[in-house]
Amino acid sequence: MPISVSLFLIILPLLQAPIFIFSSPVRDPDQVAQQVDESIMNATMARSLGFLSCGTGNPIDDCWRCDPHWEKNRRRLADCAIGFGKHAIGGRDGKIYLVTDPSDHDPVDPKPGTLRHAAIQSEPLWIVFAHNMVIKLKQELLMSSYKTIDGRGANVHIAGGPCITIQSVSNIIIHGINMHGCKRGGNDYVRDSPSHYGWRTISDGDAVLISGSSHIWVDHCSLLNCTNGLVDAVQGSTAITISSNHMTHHNKVMLLGHSDSNEQDKNMQVTIAFNHFGEGLVQGMPRHGYFHVVNNDYTHWEMYAIGGSANPTINSEGNRFLAPDNSNNKEGLRQRDLSSYAKASSLSARPSSLVSELTGGAGALICKKGSRC
């Protein structure tokens, strides 16, 4: 049974020609999918045997959530990813950067202590937050390589303005952030490193845009109601895992591929696992590439839960579909060309009956220091 998730398109830009960070595709993507399945099976077995009293069978969560002292070893998270984005280390090898100020007054000269100031630094950083905050960005947040944005321990919202752009970089982890009401930005100068800023044209208003980038992991975020996509990956991006996110109330949920004619995206490889695609979602569509869609929960979609175009390989396993009441909207999988799905291997994830446990904690978690998340 094949499946996938998808969205729309976005064009980002500096005056100078963009530099894309290309990563060679995995030669045997089915092997990566098999490794994901084995991780899920091992985590489920450990839970059933009582080795992990707090385990859910979600191998990513079971890797770190059982530790009541997670805040003392935040970087452990970087070793917990699975799938195509499992080598995304983010800021694991860098210092902790504490965001204390939710303001974003000047995208060219960001104030120390702000999220923008942290995101553009040249060295690896693990970015955390001093307290609950709502960050309304003046322009899109341009990430530099080897960064983790870790919202655990605070209730962090990026909302009401442009949101996150991951362009021409590698090794990014976004974890535990609420993103909603993301709007278009652009026609302004924006800094992307301590030594460079450039003119940005109009952005599309995605929550997270991944463009020409690799080794990216988006985990445990809550995403809804943005101008364009919730998570879009385009322009040859690859080595991506999208896991344990909660997505609701949006039209084009996830665009994976710039356009049907874009040859760069044939190397795109994405793992989509343990996400809860909730109420008010309309459609999604991968284009080219290989997509492992495993143990996700699809609830009350409005048009179709999963679609594909331009001959992608969609390996769908153990997903649960709860169709909407509207009898016209019961198309779980939209197949434009059956041959697109014939390539997908039939591997063994956990059965869909266990999906509620695997996805029960999807979205940004409430994590308090000294206790389990």
mmCIF file of C-alpha atoms in Angstrom:
data_model
loop_
_atom_site.group_PDB
_atom_site.id
_atom_site.type_symbol
_atom_site.label_atom_id
_atom_site.label_comp_id
_atom_site.label_asym_id
_atom_site.label_seq_id
_atom_site.Cartn_x
_atom_site.Cartn_y
_atom_site.Cartn_z
ATOM 1 C CA MET A 1 0.000 0.000 0.000
ATOM 2 C CA PRO A 2 1.755 3.189 -1.167
ATOM 3 C CA ILE A 3 1.448 6.649 0.297
ATOM 4 C CA SER A 4 2.914 10.019 0.725
ATOM 5 C CA VAL A 5 2.514 13.525 1.926
ATOM 6 C CA SER A 6 2.944 16.765 0.071
ATOM 7 C CA LEU A 7 2.539 20.392 -0.704
ATOM 8 C CA PHE A 8 3.278 23.437 -2.753
ATOM 9 C CA LEU A 9 6.202 25.410 -4.038
ATOM 10 C CA ILE A 10 8.300 28.333 -3.052
ATOM 11 C CA ILE A 11 10.985 30.469 -4.625
ATOM 12 C CA LEU A 12 13.695 31.965 -2.459
ATOM 13 C CA PRO A 13 16.491 34.218 -3.444
ATOM 14 C CA LEU A 14 19.464 36.444 -3.018
ATOM 15 C CA LEU A 15 20.695 38.769 -5.716
ATOM 16 C CA GLN A 16 23.612 36.461 -6.273
ATOM 17 C CA ALA A 17 22.985 33.012 -7.754
ATOM 18 C CA PRO A 18 22.142 30.532 -4.978
ATOM 19 C CA ILE A 19 24.667 27.869 -4.047
ATOM 20 C CA PHE A 20 23.038 24.507 -3.465
ATOM 21 C CA ILE A 21 24.385 21.953 -1.007
ATOM 22 C CA PHE A 22 24.015 18.698 -2.900
ATOM 23 C CA SER A 23 24.303 15.304 -1.240
ATOM 24 C CA SER A 24 24.683 12.031 -3.110
ATOM 25 C CA PRO A 25 21.549 9.900 -2.861
ATOM 26 C CA VAL A 26 21.689 6.637 -0.956
ATOM 27 C CA ARG A 27 22.291 3.895 -3.522
ATOM 28 C CA ASP A 28 19.812 1.497 -1.941
ATOM 29 C CA PRO A 29 16.994 3.532 -0.357
ATOM 30 C CA ASP A 30 15.075 0.343 0.412
ATOM 31 C CA GLN A 31 17.884 -0.584 2.790
ATOM 32 C CA VAL A 32 17.394 2.686 4.689
ATOM 33 C CA ALA A 33 13.676 1.949 4.856
ATOM 34 C CA GLN A 34 14.488 -1.524 6.189
ATOM 35 C CA GLN A 35 16.691 0.022 8.892
ATOM 36 C CA VAL A 36 13.784 2.246 9.935
ATOM 37 C CA ASP A 37 11.512 -0.784 10.162
ATOM 38 C CA GLU A 38 14.073 -2.657 12.246
ATOM 39 C CA SER A 39 14.394 0.319 14.614
ATOM 40 C CA ILE A 40 10.627 0.399 15.073
ATOM 41 C CA MET A 41 10.481 -3.359 15.602
ATOM 42 C CA ASN A 42 13.285 -3.293 18.178
ATOM 43 C CA ALA A 43 11.698 -0.395 20.082
ATOM 44 C CA THR A 44 8.323 -2.123 20.116
ATOM 45 C CA MET A 45 9.889 -5.370 21.310
ATOM 46 C CA ALA A 46 11.819 -3.589 24.077
ATOM 47 C CA ARG A 47 8.578 -2.038 25.266
ATOM 48 C CA SER A 48 6.655 -5.315 25.197
ATOM 49 C CA LEU A 49 9.408 -7.062 27.170
ATOM 50 C CA GLY A 50 9.396 -4.336 29.805
ATOM 51 C CA PHE A 51 12.909 -3.048 29.086
ATOM 52 C CA LEU A 52 11.509 0.484 28.688
ATOM 53 C CA SER A 53 8.629 1.160 31.058
ATOM 54 C CA CYS A 54 8.046 4.558 29.454
ATOM 55 C CA GLY A 55 8.589 3.368 25.873
ATOM 56 C CA THR A 56 6.032 3.893 23.129
ATOM 57 C CA GLY A 57 7.613 1.839 20.357
ATOM 58 C CA ASN A 58 8.582 5.054 18.577
ATOM 59 C CA PRO A 59 12.370 4.509 18.395
ATOM 60 C CA ILE A 60 13.159 8.219 18.131
ATOM 61 C CA ASP A 61 11.233 9.125 21.275
ATOM 62 C CA ASP A 62 12.354 6.046 23.172
ATOM 63 C CA CYS A 63 15.945 7.105 22.516
ATOM 64 C CA TRP A 64 15.664 10.187 24.759
ATOM 65 C CA ARG A 65 12.230 10.809 26.315
ATOM 66 C CA CYS A 66 12.646 8.304 29.151
ATOM 67 C CA ASP A 67 15.448 10.384 30.667
ATOM 68 C CA PRO A 68 14.115 12.770 33.372
ATOM 69 C CA HIS A 69 17.356 14.736 33.093
ATOM 70 C CA TRP A 70 17.140 15.340 29.345
ATOM 71 C CA GLU A 71 18.005 19.023 29.818
ATOM 72 C CA LYS A 72 21.483 18.069 31.051
ATOM 73 C CA ASN A 73 22.200 16.152 27.874
ATOM 74 C CA ARG A 74 20.204 17.921 25.209
ATOM 75 C CA ARG A 75 22.636 16.967 22.473
ATOM 76 C CA ARG A 76 21.733 13.278 22.855
ATOM 77 C CA LEU A 77 18.764 14.080 20.653
ATOM 78 C CA ALA A 78 21.115 14.401 17.653
ATOM 79 C CA ASP A 79 21.868 10.674 17.867
ATOM 80 C CA CYS A 80 18.215 9.615 17.844
ATOM 81 C CA ALA A 81 17.051 10.293 14.278
ATOM 82 C CA ILE A 82 16.186 7.488 11.877
ATOM 83 C CA GLY A 83 15.684 7.308 8.137
ATOM 84 C CA PHE A 84 17.257 9.446 5.458
ATOM 85 C CA GLY A 85 17.890 12.353 7.831
ATOM 86 C CA LYS A 86 19.529 10.243 10.530
ATOM 87 C CA HIS A 87 22.953 11.824 9.981
ATOM 88 C CA ALA A 88 21.689 15.373 10.600
ATOM 89 C CA ILE A 89 23.729 16.348 13.654
ATOM 90 C CA GLY A 90 22.635 19.973 13.863
ATOM 91 C CA GLY A 91 24.646 21.844 16.483
ATOM 92 C CA ARG A 92 25.646 18.724 18.402
ATOM 93 C CA ASP A 93 29.342 19.590 18.371
ATOM 94 C CA GLY A 94 28.886 23.246 19.292
ATOM 95 C CA LYS A 95 28.050 25.397 22.287
ATOM 96 C CA ILE A 96 24.631 26.017 23.805
ATOM 97 C CA TYR A 97 23.162 29.364 22.706
ATOM 98 C CA LEU A 98 20.441 30.717 25.015
ATOM 99 C CA VAL A 99 17.777 32.848 23.325
ATOM 100 C CA THR A 100 16.582 35.437 25.846
ATOM 101 C CA ASP A 101 14.896 38.020 23.596
ATOM 102 C CA PRO A 102 11.907 37.270 21.299
ATOM 103 C CA SER A 103 12.323 40.483 19.286
ATOM 104 C CA ASP A 104 13.403 40.710 15.640
ATOM 105 C CA HIS A 105 13.737 44.411 14.935
ATOM 106 C CA ASP A 106 16.572 44.373 12.389
ATOM 107 C CA PRO A 107 17.092 41.401 10.003
ATOM 108 C CA VAL A 108 20.442 42.853 8.882
ATOM 109 C CA ASP A 109 21.867 43.608 12.322
ATOM 110 C CA PRO A 110 20.205 41.139 14.713
ATOM 111 C CA LYS A 111 20.518 41.736 18.415
ATOM 112 C CA PRO A 112 22.567 39.226 20.460
ATOM 113 C CA GLY A 113 20.260 36.951 22.429
ATOM 114 C CA THR A 114 17.689 36.721 19.617
ATOM 115 C CA LEU A 115 16.876 33.664 17.542
ATOM 116 C CA ARG A 116 18.060 35.367 14.361
ATOM 117 C CA HIS A 117 21.427 36.241 15.875
ATOM 118 C CA ALA A 118 21.884 32.580 16.861
ATOM 119 C CA ALA A 119 20.741 31.109 13.545
ATOM 120 C CA ILE A 120 23.222 33.012 11.360
ATOM 121 C CA GLN A 121 26.412 32.335 13.328
ATOM 122 C CA SER A 122 29.120 30.446 11.439
ATOM 123 C CA GLU A 123 29.956 27.894 14.159
ATOM 124 C CA PRO A 124 27.797 24.933 15.251
ATOM 125 C CA LEU A 125 25.248 25.939 17.915
ATOM 126 C CA TRP A 126 22.566 24.179 19.954
ATOM 127 C CA ILE A 127 19.923 26.890 20.333
ATOM 128 C CA VAL A 128 17.596 26.795 23.377
ATOM 129 C CA PHE A 129 15.176 29.258 24.963
ATOM 130 C CA ALA A 130 15.281 30.940 28.368
ATOM 131 C CA HIS A 131 11.495 31.093 28.770
ATOM 132 C CA ASN A 132 8.196 30.857 26.914
ATOM 133 C CA MET A 133 8.073 33.260 23.991
ATOM 134 C CA VAL A 134 6.235 34.220 20.820
ATOM 135 C CA ILE A 135 8.631 35.267 18.074
ATOM 136 C CA LYS A 136 7.195 37.347 15.243
ATOM 137 C CA LEU A 137 9.930 37.498 12.638
ATOM 138 C CA LYS A 138 10.223 40.609 10.509
ATOM 139 C CA GLN A 139 11.690 38.592 7.614
ATOM 140 C CA GLU A 140 12.326 34.891 6.981
ATOM 141 C CA LEU A 141 14.829 33.312 9.347
ATOM 142 C CA LEU A 142 17.825 32.187 7.275
ATOM 143 C CA MET A 143 19.643 29.283 8.897
ATOM 144 C CA SER A 144 23.358 28.601 8.621
ATOM 145 C CA SER A 145 24.736 25.049 8.713
ATOM 146 C CA TYR A 146 25.139 22.956 11.870
ATOM 147 C CA LYS A 147 22.344 24.443 13.944
ATOM 148 C CA THR A 148 19.739 22.914 16.226
ATOM 149 C CA ILE A 149 16.679 24.893 17.295
ATOM 150 C CA ASP A 150 15.507 23.054 20.423
ATOM 151 C CA GLY A 151 12.268 24.265 21.996
ATOM 152 C CA ARG A 152 12.203 21.768 24.877
ATOM 153 C CA GLY A 153 11.670 23.356 28.280
ATOM 154 C CA ALA A 154 9.810 26.371 26.905
ATOM 155 C CA ASN A 155 6.635 27.025 24.952
ATOM 156 C CA VAL A 156 8.060 28.627 21.812
ATOM 157 C CA HIS A 157 5.932 29.964 18.963
ATOM 158 C CA ILE A 158 7.166 31.386 15.679
ATOM 159 C CA ALA A 159 4.024 33.048 14.407
ATOM 160 C CA GLY A 160 2.448 35.948 12.576
ATOM 161 C CA GLY A 161 5.345 36.718 10.246
ATOM 162 C CA PRO A 162 7.761 34.942 7.900
ATOM 163 C CA CYS A 163 9.146 31.692 9.327
ATOM 164 C CA ILE A 164 12.136 29.374 8.755
ATOM 165 C CA THR A 165 14.164 29.066 5.543
ATOM 166 C CA ILE A 166 16.835 26.366 5.257
ATOM 167 C CA GLN A 167 18.603 27.279 2.018
ATOM 168 C CA SER A 168 21.910 25.973 0.657
ATOM 169 C CA VAL A 169 23.026 24.574 4.029
ATOM 170 C CA SER A 170 23.343 21.203 5.759
ATOM 171 C CA ASN A 171 22.900 19.604 9.175
ATOM 172 C CA ILE A 172 19.870 21.338 10.637
ATOM 173 C CA ILE A 173 17.581 20.023 13.399
ATOM 174 C CA ILE A 174 14.311 21.795 14.217
ATOM 175 C CA HIS A 175 12.680 20.324 17.329
ATOM 176 C CA GLY A 176 9.799 21.265 19.592
ATOM 177 C CA ILE A 177 8.665 24.519 17.962
ATOM 178 C CA ASN A 178 5.112 25.744 17.308
ATOM 179 C CA MET A 179 4.840 27.442 13.906
ATOM 180 C CA HIS A 180 1.615 28.981 12.686
ATOM 181 C CA GLY A 181 0.277 31.935 10.758
ATOM 182 C CA CYS A 182 3.496 32.105 8.711
ATOM 183 C CA LYS A 183 3.319 34.875 6.130
ATOM 184 C CA ARG A 184 5.207 36.036 3.074
ATOM 185 C CA GLY A 185 8.307 38.141 3.516
ATOM 186 C CA GLY A 186 10.884 39.659 1.223
ATOM 187 C CA ASN A 187 11.714 42.815 -0.705
ATOM 188 C CA ASP A 188 14.236 43.567 1.985
ATOM 189 C CA TYR A 189 17.809 42.900 3.032
ATOM 190 C CA VAL A 190 18.343 39.913 5.342
ATOM 191 C CA ARG A 191 21.559 38.655 6.935
ATOM 192 C CA ASP A 192 22.442 34.987 6.483
ATOM 193 C CA SER A 193 25.904 34.947 8.102
ATOM 194 C CA PRO A 194 28.060 37.253 10.234
ATOM 195 C CA SER A 195 29.819 38.426 7.070
ATOM 196 C CA HIS A 196 27.029 38.555 4.490
ATOM 197 C CA TYR A 197 23.545 39.905 3.911
ATOM 198 C CA GLY A 198 21.600 40.151 0.688
ATOM 199 C CA TRP A 199 18.359 41.232 -0.923
ATOM 200 C CA ARG A 200 15.518 38.748 -0.632
ATOM 201 C CA THR A 201 12.654 38.628 -3.084
ATOM 202 C CA ILE A 202 9.169 37.617 -1.981
ATOM 203 C CA SER A 203 9.039 34.363 0.002
ATOM 204 C CA ASP A 204 6.036 32.057 -0.090
ATOM 205 C CA GLY A 205 5.114 31.933 3.572
ATOM 206 C CA ASP A 206 6.092 28.344 4.458
ATOM 207 C CA ALA A 207 6.546 27.252 8.051
ATOM 208 C CA VAL A 208 9.753 25.432 7.055
ATOM 209 C CA LEU A 209 11.253 25.720 3.580
ATOM 210 C CA ILE A 210 14.147 23.374 2.737
ATOM 211 C CA SER A 211 15.835 24.467 -0.498
ATOM 212 C CA GLY A 212 19.030 23.033 -1.976
ATOM 213 C CA SER A 213 19.935 21.562 1.425
ATOM 214 C CA SER A 214 20.725 18.163 2.937
ATOM 215 C CA HIS A 215 20.829 16.304 6.266
ATOM 216 C CA ILE A 216 17.748 17.972 7.710
ATOM 217 C CA TRP A 217 15.526 16.706 10.545
ATOM 218 C CA VAL A 218 12.207 18.313 11.563
ATOM 219 C CA ASP A 219 10.855 16.624 14.699
ATOM 220 C CA HIS A 220 8.054 17.198 17.216
ATOM 221 C CA CYS A 221 6.868 20.518 15.788
ATOM 222 C CA SER A 222 3.271 21.747 15.704
ATOM 223 C CA LEU A 223 2.451 23.344 12.349
ATOM 224 C CA LEU A 224 -0.721 24.923 11.050
ATOM 225 C CA ASN A 225 -2.377 27.590 8.968
ATOM 226 C CA CYS A 226 0.458 29.136 6.954
ATOM 227 C CA THR A 227 0.302 31.063 3.697
ATOM 228 C CA ASN A 228 1.894 28.324 1.617
ATOM 229 C CA GLY A 229 3.377 25.033 2.840
ATOM 230 C CA LEU A 230 3.990 23.588 6.276
ATOM 231 C CA VAL A 231 7.182 21.714 5.339
ATOM 232 C CA ASP A 232 8.415 22.106 1.746
ATOM 233 C CA ALA A 233 11.578 20.532 0.314
ATOM 234 C CA VAL A 234 12.712 21.714 -3.126
ATOM 235 C CA GLN A 235 15.668 22.346 -5.444
ATOM 236 C CA GLY A 236 17.534 19.081 -4.958
ATOM 237 C CA SER A 237 17.170 18.856 -1.184
ATOM 238 C CA THR A 238 17.681 15.351 0.205
ATOM 239 C CA ALA A 239 18.612 13.273 3.276
ATOM 240 C CA ILE A 240 15.551 14.515 5.190
ATOM 241 C CA THR A 241 13.507 13.052 8.048
ATOM 242 C CA ILE A 242 10.160 14.582 9.026
ATOM 243 C CA SER A 243 8.971 12.894 12.220
ATOM 244 C CA SER A 244 6.468 13.180 15.076
ATOM 245 C CA ASN A 245 5.009 16.479 13.892
ATOM 246 C CA HIS A 246 1.386 17.528 14.319
ATOM 247 C CA MET A 247 -0.071 19.294 11.285
ATOM 248 C CA THR A 248 -3.583 20.728 11.041
ATOM 249 C CA HIS A 249 -5.765 23.238 9.175
ATOM 250 C CA HIS A 250 -3.848 23.767 5.987
ATOM 251 C CA ASN A 251 -4.341 23.274 2.265
ATOM 252 C CA LYS A 252 -1.116 22.128 0.601
ATOM 253 C CA VAL A 253 0.625 20.458 3.490
ATOM 254 C CA MET A 254 3.967 19.270 2.189
ATOM 255 C CA LEU A 255 5.568 19.953 -1.182
ATOM 256 C CA LEU A 256 8.404 17.550 -1.872
ATOM 257 C CA GLY A 257 9.909 18.631 -5.181
ATOM 258 C CA HIS A 258 10.083 21.979 -6.950
ATOM 259 C CA SER A 259 8.169 20.971 -10.072
ATOM 260 C CA ASP A 260 7.461 17.878 -12.137
ATOM 261 C CA SER A 261 10.158 18.939 -14.606
ATOM 262 C CA ASN A 262 12.919 19.607 -12.053
ATOM 263 C CA GLU A 263 15.568 16.924 -12.607
ATOM 264 C CA GLN A 264 17.484 17.847 -9.412
ATOM 265 C CA ASP A 265 14.679 16.477 -7.288
ATOM 266 C CA LYS A 266 15.036 12.938 -8.660
ATOM 267 C CA ASN A 267 17.694 12.402 -5.984
ATOM 268 C CA MET A 268 15.389 13.531 -3.179
ATOM 269 C CA GLN A 269 15.066 10.956 -0.387
ATOM 270 C CA VAL A 270 12.746 11.651 2.544
ATOM 271 C CA THR A 271 11.506 9.671 5.551
ATOM 272 C CA ILE A 272 8.074 10.696 6.872
ATOM 273 C CA ALA A 273 7.361 8.872 10.133
ATOM 274 C CA PHE A 274 5.104 9.030 13.223
ATOM 275 C CA ASN A 275 3.415 12.281 12.171
ATOM 276 C CA HIS A 276 -0.194 13.133 12.926
ATOM 277 C CA PHE A 277 -1.844 14.748 9.935
ATOM 278 C CA GLY A 278 -4.930 16.098 11.647
ATOM 279 C CA GLU A 279 -8.138 17.937 10.853
ATOM 280 C CA GLY A 280 -8.465 20.522 8.126
ATOM 281 C CA LEU A 281 -5.672 19.276 5.852
ATOM 282 C CA VAL A 282 -6.557 19.148 2.169
ATOM 283 C CA GLN A 283 -3.792 17.676 0.042
ATOM 284 C CA GLY A 284 -0.109 16.869 -0.337
ATOM 285 C CA MET A 285 2.130 15.686 -3.142
ATOM 286 C CA PRO A 286 5.673 14.354 -3.611
ATOM 287 C CA ARG A 287 6.994 14.747 -7.143
ATOM 288 C CA HIS A 288 10.309 12.990 -7.843
ATOM 289 C CA GLY A 289 12.454 10.843 -5.587
ATOM 290 C CA TYR A 290 12.023 8.153 -2.942
ATOM 291 C CA PHE A 291 9.709 8.652 0.022
ATOM 292 C CA HIS A 292 9.333 6.259 2.946
ATOM 293 C CA VAL A 293 6.010 7.053 4.601
ATOM 294 C CA VAL A 294 5.684 4.929 7.713
ATOM 295 C CA ASN A 295 3.350 4.733 10.738
ATOM 296 C CA ASN A 296 1.679 8.109 10.251
ATOM 297 C CA ASP A 297 -1.854 8.951 11.360
ATOM 298 C CA TYR A 298 -4.102 10.629 8.774
ATOM 299 C CA THR A 299 -7.325 12.040 10.196
ATOM 300 C CA HIS A 300 -10.229 13.726 8.371
ATOM 301 C CA TRP A 301 -8.431 14.919 5.241
ATOM 302 C CA GLU A 302 -10.491 17.051 2.871
ATOM 303 C CA MET A 303 -9.282 16.024 -0.608
ATOM 304 C CA TYR A 304 -6.732 13.213 -0.444
ATOM 305 C CA ALA A 305 -4.261 12.094 2.205
ATOM 306 C CA ILE A 306 -1.385 11.231 -0.104
ATOM 307 C CA GLY A 307 -0.623 11.925 -3.741
ATOM 308 C CA GLY A 308 2.276 11.722 -6.151
ATOM 309 C CA SER A 309 3.350 13.105 -9.501
ATOM 310 C CA ALA A 310 6.375 12.836 -11.826
ATOM 311 C CA ASN A 311 6.934 9.154 -11.022
ATOM 312 C CA PRO A 312 8.101 9.165 -7.386
ATOM 313 C CA THR A 313 8.689 5.949 -5.478
ATOM 314 C CA ILE A 314 6.427 5.985 -2.434
ATOM 315 C CA ASN A 315 7.006 3.228 0.105
ATOM 316 C CA SER A 316 3.966 3.358 2.366
ATOM 317 C CA GLU A 317 3.787 1.144 5.451
ATOM 318 C CA GLY A 318 1.565 0.859 8.487
ATOM 319 C CA ASN A 319 -0.200 4.199 8.120
ATOM 320 C CA ARG A 320 -3.671 4.710 9.572
ATOM 321 C CA PHE A 321 -6.392 6.500 7.616
ATOM 322 C CA LEU A 322 -9.534 7.778 9.304
ATOM 323 C CA ALA A 323 -11.620 9.111 6.456
ATOM 324 C CA PRO A 324 -13.725 12.277 6.814
ATOM 325 C CA ASP A 325 -17.498 12.121 7.053
ATOM 326 C CA ASN A 326 -17.831 13.593 3.560
ATOM 327 C CA SER A 327 -18.130 10.595 1.243
ATOM 328 C CA ASN A 328 -16.491 12.601 -1.554
ATOM 329 C CA ASN A 329 -13.291 12.914 0.468
ATOM 330 C CA LYS A 330 -12.372 9.295 1.138
ATOM 331 C CA GLU A 331 -9.443 9.131 -1.273
ATOM 332 C CA GLY A 332 -6.577 8.112 0.995
ATOM 333 C CA LEU A 333 -4.044 7.732 -1.772
ATOM 334 C CA ARG A 334 -4.177 9.579 -5.061
ATOM 335 C CA GLN A 335 -2.256 7.671 -7.694
ATOM 336 C CA ARG A 336 -1.650 9.550 -10.890
ATOM 337 C CA ASP A 337 0.260 6.623 -12.363
ATOM 338 C CA LEU A 338 0.198 3.149 -10.830
ATOM 339 C CA SER A 339 3.722 2.495 -12.095
ATOM 340 C CA SER A 340 4.922 5.211 -9.716
ATOM 341 C CA TYR A 341 4.064 2.968 -6.810
ATOM 342 C CA ALA A 342 4.993 -0.424 -8.228
ATOM 343 C CA LYS A 343 8.645 0.248 -7.407
ATOM 344 C CA ALA A 344 8.058 0.535 -3.679
ATOM 345 C CA SER A 345 9.291 -2.373 -1.611
ATOM 346 C CA SER A 346 6.920 -4.027 0.823
ATOM 347 C CA LEU A 347 8.756 -3.859 4.146
ATOM 348 C CA SER A 348 7.462 -4.482 7.643
ATOM 349 C CA ALA A 349 6.699 -1.476 9.820
ATOM 350 C CA ARG A 350 4.406 -1.748 12.842
ATOM 351 C CA PRO A 351 0.764 -2.433 11.967
ATOM 352 C CA SER A 352 -1.558 0.536 11.637
ATOM 353 C CA SER A 353 -3.386 -0.589 14.797
ATOM 354 C CA LEU A 354 -0.372 0.638 16.799
ATOM 355 C CA VAL A 355 -0.199 4.042 15.121
ATOM 356 C CA SER A 356 -2.113 5.833 17.888
ATOM 357 C CA GLU A 357 0.613 4.862 20.370
ATOM 358 C CA LEU A 358 3.450 5.710 17.992
ATOM 359 C CA THR A 359 2.013 9.142 17.148
ATOM 360 C CA GLY A 360 0.338 9.951 20.470
ATOM 361 C CA GLY A 361 3.007 12.499 21.360
ATOM 362 C CA ALA A 362 3.201 14.141 17.933
ATOM 363 C CA GLY A 363 3.775 17.888 17.923
ATOM 364 C CA ALA A 364 5.667 20.164 20.285
ATOM 365 C CA LEU A 365 5.973 18.488 23.684
ATOM 366 C CA ILE A 366 5.550 20.021 27.130
ATOM 367 C CA CYS A 367 8.934 19.318 28.695
ATOM 368 C CA LYS A 368 9.804 20.345 32.248
ATOM 369 C CA LYS A 369 13.276 20.123 33.671
ATOM 370 C CA GLY A 370 13.677 17.226 36.062
ATOM 371 C CA SER A 371 10.888 15.128 34.565
ATOM 372 C CA ARG A 372 10.280 13.105 31.452
ATOM 373 C CA CYS A 373 8.884 14.883 28.417
#
